[in-house]
Coordinates of C-alpha atoms and ligand atoms in Angstrom, one line a residue:
X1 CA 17.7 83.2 64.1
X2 CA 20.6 81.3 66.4
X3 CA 23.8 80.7 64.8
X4 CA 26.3 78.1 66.2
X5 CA 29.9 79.7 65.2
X6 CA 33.0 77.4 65.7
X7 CA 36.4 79.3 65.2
X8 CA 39.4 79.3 67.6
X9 CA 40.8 82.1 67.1
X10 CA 39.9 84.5 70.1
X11 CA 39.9 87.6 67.6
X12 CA 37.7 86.3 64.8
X13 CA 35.7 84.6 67.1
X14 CA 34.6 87.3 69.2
X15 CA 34.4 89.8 66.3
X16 CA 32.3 87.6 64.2
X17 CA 29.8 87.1 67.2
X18 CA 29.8 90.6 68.2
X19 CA 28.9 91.8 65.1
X20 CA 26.3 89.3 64.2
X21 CA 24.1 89.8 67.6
X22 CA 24.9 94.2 67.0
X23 CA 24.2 94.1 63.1
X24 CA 22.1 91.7 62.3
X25 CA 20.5 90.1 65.8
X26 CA 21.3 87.5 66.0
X27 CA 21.6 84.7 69.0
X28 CA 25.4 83.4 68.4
X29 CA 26.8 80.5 70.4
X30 CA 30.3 80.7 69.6
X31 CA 32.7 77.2 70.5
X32 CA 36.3 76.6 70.1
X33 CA 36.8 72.9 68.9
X34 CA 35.6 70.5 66.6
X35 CA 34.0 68.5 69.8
X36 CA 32.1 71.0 71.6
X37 CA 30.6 71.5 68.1
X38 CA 29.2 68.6 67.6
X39 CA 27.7 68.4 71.1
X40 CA 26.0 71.9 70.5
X41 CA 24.9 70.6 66.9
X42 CA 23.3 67.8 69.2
X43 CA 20.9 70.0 70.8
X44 CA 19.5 70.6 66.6
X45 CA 18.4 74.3 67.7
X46 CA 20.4 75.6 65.3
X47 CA 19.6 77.7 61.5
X48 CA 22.9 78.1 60.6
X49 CA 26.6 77.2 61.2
X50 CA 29.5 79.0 61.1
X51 CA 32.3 76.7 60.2
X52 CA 36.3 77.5 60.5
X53 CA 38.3 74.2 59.2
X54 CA 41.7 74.0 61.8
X55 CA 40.0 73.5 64.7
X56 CA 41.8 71.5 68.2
X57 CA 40.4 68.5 68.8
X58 CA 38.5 67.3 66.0
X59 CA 38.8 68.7 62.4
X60 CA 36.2 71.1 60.8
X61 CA 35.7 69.1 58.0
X62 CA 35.2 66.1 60.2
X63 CA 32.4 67.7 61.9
X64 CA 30.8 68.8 58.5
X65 CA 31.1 65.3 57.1
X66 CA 29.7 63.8 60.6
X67 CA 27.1 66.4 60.2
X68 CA 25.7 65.4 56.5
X69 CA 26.3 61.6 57.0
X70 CA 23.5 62.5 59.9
X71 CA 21.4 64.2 57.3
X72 CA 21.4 67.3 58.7
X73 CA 20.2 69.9 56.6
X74 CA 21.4 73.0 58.4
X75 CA 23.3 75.2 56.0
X76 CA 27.1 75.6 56.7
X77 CA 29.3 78.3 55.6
X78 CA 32.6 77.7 56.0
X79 CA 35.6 80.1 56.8
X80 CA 39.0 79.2 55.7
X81 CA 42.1 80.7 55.2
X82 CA 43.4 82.1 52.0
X83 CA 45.6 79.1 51.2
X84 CA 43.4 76.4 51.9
X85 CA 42.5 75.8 48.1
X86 CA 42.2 72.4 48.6
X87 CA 40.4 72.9 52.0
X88 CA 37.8 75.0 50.6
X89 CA 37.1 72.4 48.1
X90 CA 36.6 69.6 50.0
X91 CA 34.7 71.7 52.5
X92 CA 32.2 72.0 49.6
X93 CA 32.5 68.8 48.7
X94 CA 31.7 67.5 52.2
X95 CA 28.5 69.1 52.2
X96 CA 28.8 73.2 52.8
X97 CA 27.0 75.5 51.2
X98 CA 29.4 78.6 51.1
X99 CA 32.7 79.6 52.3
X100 CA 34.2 82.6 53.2
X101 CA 38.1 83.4 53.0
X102 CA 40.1 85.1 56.0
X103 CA 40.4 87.7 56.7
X104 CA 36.7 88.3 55.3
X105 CA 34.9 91.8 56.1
X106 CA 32.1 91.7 58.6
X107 CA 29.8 93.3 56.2
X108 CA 29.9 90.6 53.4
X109 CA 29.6 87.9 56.1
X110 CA 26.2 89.6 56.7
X111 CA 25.3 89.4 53.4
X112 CA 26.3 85.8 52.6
X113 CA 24.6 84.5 55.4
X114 CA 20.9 86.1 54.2
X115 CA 21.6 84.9 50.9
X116 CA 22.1 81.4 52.0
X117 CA 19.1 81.5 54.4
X118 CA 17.4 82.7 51.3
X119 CA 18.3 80.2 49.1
X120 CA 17.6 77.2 52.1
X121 CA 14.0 78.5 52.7
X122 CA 13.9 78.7 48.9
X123 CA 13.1 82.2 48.7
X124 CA 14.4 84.2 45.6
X125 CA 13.7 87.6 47.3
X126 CA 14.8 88.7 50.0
X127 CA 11.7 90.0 51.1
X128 CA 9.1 88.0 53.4
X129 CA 5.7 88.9 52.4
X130 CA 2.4 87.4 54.1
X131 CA -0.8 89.0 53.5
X132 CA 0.0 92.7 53.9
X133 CA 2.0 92.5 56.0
X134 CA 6.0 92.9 54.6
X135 CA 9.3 91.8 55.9
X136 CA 13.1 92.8 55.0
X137 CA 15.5 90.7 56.4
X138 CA 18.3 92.8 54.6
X139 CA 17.2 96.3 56.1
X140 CA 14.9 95.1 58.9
X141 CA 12.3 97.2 57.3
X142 CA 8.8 96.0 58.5
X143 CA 5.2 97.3 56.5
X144 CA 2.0 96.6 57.0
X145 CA -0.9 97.7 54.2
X146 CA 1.9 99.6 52.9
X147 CA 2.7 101.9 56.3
X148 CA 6.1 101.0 58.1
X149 CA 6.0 99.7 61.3
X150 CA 9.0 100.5 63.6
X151 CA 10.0 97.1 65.6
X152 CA 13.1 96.5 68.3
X153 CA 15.3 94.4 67.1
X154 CA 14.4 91.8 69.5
X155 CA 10.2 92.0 68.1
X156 CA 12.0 92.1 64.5
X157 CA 13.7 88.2 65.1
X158 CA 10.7 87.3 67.0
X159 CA 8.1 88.2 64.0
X160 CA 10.7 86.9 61.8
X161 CA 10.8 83.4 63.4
X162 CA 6.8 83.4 63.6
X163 CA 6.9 84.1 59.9
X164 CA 9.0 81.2 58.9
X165 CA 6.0 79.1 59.1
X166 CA 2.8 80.5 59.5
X167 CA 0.1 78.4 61.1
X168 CA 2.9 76.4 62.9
X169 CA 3.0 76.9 66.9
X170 CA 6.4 78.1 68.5
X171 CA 6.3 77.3 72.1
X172 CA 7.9 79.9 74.6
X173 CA 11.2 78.0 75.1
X174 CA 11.5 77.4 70.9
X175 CA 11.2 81.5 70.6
X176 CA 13.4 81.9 73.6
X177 CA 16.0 79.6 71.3
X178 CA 15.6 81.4 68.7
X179 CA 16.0 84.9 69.5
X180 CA 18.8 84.5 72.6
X181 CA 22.1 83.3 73.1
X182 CA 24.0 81.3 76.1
X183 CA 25.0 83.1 78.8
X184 CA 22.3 86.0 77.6
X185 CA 20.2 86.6 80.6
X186 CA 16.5 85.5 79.9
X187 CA 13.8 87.5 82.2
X188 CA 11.2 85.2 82.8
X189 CA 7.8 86.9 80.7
X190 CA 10.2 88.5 77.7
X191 CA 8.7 86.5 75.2
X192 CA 5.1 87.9 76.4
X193 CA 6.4 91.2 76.9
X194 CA 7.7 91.6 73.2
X195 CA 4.5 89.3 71.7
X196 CA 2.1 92.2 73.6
X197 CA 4.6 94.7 71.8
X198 CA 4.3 93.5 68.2
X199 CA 0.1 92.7 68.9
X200 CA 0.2 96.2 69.6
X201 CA 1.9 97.6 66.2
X202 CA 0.3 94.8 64.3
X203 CA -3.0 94.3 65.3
X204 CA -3.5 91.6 67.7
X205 CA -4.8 89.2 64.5
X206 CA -1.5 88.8 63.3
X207 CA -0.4 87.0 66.6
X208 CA -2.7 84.1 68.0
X209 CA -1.6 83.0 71.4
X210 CA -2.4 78.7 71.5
X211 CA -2.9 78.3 75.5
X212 CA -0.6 76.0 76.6
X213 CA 1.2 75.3 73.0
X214 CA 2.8 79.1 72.2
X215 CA 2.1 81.6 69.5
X216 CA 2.0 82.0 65.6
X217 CA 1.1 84.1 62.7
X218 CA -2.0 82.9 61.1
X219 CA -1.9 80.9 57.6
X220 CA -4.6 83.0 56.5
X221 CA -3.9 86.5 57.4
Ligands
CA301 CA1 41.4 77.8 63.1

């Protein structure tokens, strides 16, 4: 999953993305003003976006409205400061899905941020379950036929990304989106190397390789 966080504060910023590619595993691109988040939002590789409100150059709420009048769907959770009642509000008003008040603890960011991913694939539990084979976004458990299966964290968001839509290719460069960052150095057969990892542990079924379109998890397991 690759989350676009805006936020200028140096602190926050770098805590929040820290803790989100450590914890969790995710690919965060973090930006510092309200423009260079709408040109990032531009590229539409986003899941999710991390919103602060008083940002330089253009306005959070801006952005969010800009953002919704495009029809985006991406879910937005926004974080505000304490005081910013009225900010809050019209954040939600203007389109986000959650909010978050500074100074918020790391943890419960984690934890809002599955819930709304639950809620905006319309899953009711957390669990992802196709065929036998099981998926816990909250733990990063992974069973198949009832035995646990021990994945890296970089297999875990790659099977995870597969098993958004099964039966619906990712190419390379989509999966490369997905599970890495800017800046995060990209060797050039990863993608392979962890896809021949999870065939492995799986059973090579569960991947199909499309020559020349990319891989996915069968709609029939
Ligand atoms: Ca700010």
């Amino acid at each position: 999953m690759r989350i676009l966080l805006v936020e200028d504060d140096p602190m926050i910023g770098k805590s929040v993305q820290d803790a989100l590619k450590k914890q969790e595993s995710y690919a965060v691109d973090w930006v510092r003003d309200g423009v260079a988040a709408e040109l990032a939002l531009g590229n539409g590789v986003y899941d999710l976006l991390l919103l602060d409100l008083g940002l330089p150059r253009k306005a959070g709420l801006e952005v969010l409205s800009g953002l919704r009048a495009r029809k985006s769907p991406i879910p937005v959770l926004i974080l505000t400061a304490r005081d910013a009642v009225a900010d809050r509000v019209a954040g939600l008003d203007a389109g986000a899905d959650d909010f978050l008040v500074k100074p918020f603890d790391l943890d419960e960011l984690g934890a809002r941020i599955r819930a709304l991913m639950r809620r905006h694939s319309g899953r009711a539990s957390p669990v992802i379950e196709h065929g036998d084979l099981k998926l816990n976004p909250l733990t990063h458990e992974v069973e198949l036929d009832g035995k646990p299966v021990i994945l890296s964290a970089r297999e875990f968001a790659l099977l995870s990304a597969l098993l958004e839509r099964p039966g619906a290719p990712l190419s390379r460069s989509q999966l490369e989106e997905r599970i890495y960052g800017w800046g995060e150095e990209v060797e050039s057969n990863t993608i392979e190397v962890y896809i021949h990892a999870l065939r492995r542990k799986l059973g090579a079924h569960w991947i199909l390789n499309l020559r020349g379109v990319g891989y996915m998890v069968p709609k029939e397991p």
